[in-house]
Coordinates of C-alpha atoms in Angstrom, one line a residue:
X1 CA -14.1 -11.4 -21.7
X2 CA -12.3 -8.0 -22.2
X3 CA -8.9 -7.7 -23.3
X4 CA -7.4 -7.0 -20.2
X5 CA -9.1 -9.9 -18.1
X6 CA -7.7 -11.8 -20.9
X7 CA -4.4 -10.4 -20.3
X8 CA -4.6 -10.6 -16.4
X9 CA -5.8 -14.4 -17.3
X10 CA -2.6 -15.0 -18.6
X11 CA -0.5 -13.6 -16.1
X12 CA -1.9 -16.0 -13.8
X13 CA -1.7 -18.5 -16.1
X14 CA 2.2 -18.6 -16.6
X15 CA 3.4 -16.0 -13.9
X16 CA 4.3 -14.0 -17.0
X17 CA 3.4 -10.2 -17.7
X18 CA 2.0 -9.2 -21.1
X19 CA 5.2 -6.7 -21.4
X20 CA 7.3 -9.9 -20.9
X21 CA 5.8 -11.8 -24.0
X22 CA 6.8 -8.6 -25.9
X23 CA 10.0 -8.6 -24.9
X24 CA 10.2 -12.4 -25.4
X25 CA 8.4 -12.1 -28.9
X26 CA 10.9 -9.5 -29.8
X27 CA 13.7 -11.9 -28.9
X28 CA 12.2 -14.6 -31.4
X29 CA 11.6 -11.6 -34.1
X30 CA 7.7 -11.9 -33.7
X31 CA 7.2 -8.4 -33.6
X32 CA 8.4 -7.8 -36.9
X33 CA 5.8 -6.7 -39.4
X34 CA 5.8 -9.2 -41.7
X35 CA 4.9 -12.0 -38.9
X36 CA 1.5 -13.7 -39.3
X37 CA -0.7 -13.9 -36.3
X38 CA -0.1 -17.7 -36.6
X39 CA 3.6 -17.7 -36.5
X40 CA 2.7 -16.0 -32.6
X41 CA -0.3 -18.1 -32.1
X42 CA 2.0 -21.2 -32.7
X43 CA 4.7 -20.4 -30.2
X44 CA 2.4 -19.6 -27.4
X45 CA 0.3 -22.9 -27.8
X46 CA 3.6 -24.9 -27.6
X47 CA 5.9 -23.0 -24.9
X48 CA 2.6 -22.1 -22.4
X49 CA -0.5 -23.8 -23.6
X50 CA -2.4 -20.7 -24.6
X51 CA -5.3 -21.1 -26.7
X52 CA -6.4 -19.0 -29.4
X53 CA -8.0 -16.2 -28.0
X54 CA -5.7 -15.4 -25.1
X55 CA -3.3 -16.1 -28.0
X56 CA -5.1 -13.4 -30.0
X57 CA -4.8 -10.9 -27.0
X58 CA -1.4 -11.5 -26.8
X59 CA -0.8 -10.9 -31.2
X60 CA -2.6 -7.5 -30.5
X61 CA 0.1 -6.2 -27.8
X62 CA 2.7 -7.6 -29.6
X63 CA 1.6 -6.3 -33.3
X64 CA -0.4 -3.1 -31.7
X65 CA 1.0 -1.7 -28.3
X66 CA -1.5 -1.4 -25.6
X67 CA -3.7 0.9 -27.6
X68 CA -7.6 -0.9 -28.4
X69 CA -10.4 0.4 -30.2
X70 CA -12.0 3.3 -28.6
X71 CA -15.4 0.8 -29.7
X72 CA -14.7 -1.4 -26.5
X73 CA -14.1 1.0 -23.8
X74 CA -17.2 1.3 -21.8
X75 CA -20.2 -0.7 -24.2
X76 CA -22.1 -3.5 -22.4
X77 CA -20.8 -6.3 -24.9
X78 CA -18.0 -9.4 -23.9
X79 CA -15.5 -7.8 -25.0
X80 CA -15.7 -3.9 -23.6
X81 CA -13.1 -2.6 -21.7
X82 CA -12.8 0.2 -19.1
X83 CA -10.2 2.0 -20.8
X84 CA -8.8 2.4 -24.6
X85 CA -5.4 1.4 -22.9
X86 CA -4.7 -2.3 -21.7
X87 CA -2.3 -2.2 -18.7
X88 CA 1.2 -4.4 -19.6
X89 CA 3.0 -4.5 -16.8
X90 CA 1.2 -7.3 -14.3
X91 CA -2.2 -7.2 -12.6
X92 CA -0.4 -6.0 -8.9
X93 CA 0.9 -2.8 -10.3
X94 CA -2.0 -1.8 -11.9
X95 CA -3.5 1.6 -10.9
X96 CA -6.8 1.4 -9.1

């Protein structure tokens, strides 16, 4: 599964946008750079059920931004993406 199917997975999972985790994360001080991925991984298991690697997905936009290894944009593997930069802002709005 790519990172942004993750991502879109999410949305529908909780009606939630990945730019509205960050915002929530940074409420809760989760972007900080001294917060462990577990910290993150912790909070979204108990407040929406996520498992670890939508979890995972969300820790990298948190930590990261939108910006993913050039490595997964266009190979043939799980994880490949179509571009280097994962769309935040909800699966409706997203460019064609």
């Amino acid at each position: 599964m790519s990172f942004q199917a993750y991502l879109d997975t999410i949305e529908t999972k909780t009606g939630l946008t990945p730019r509205a985790f960050i915002a929530l994360a940074q409420e809760r001080g989760f972007d900080a750079p001294s917060t462990k991925a577990g910290a993150i991984l912790s909070w979204l298991k108990d407040d929406y059920g996520l498992g670890r690697g939508h979890g995972m997905a969300l820790v990298h936009v948190i930590k990261h931004g939108p910006r993913i290894d050039a490595k997964h944009v266009g190979t043939t593997g799980s994880h490949r993406d179509d571009s280097d930069t994962l769309w935040l802002d909800g699966k409706a709005t997203r460019p064609s």
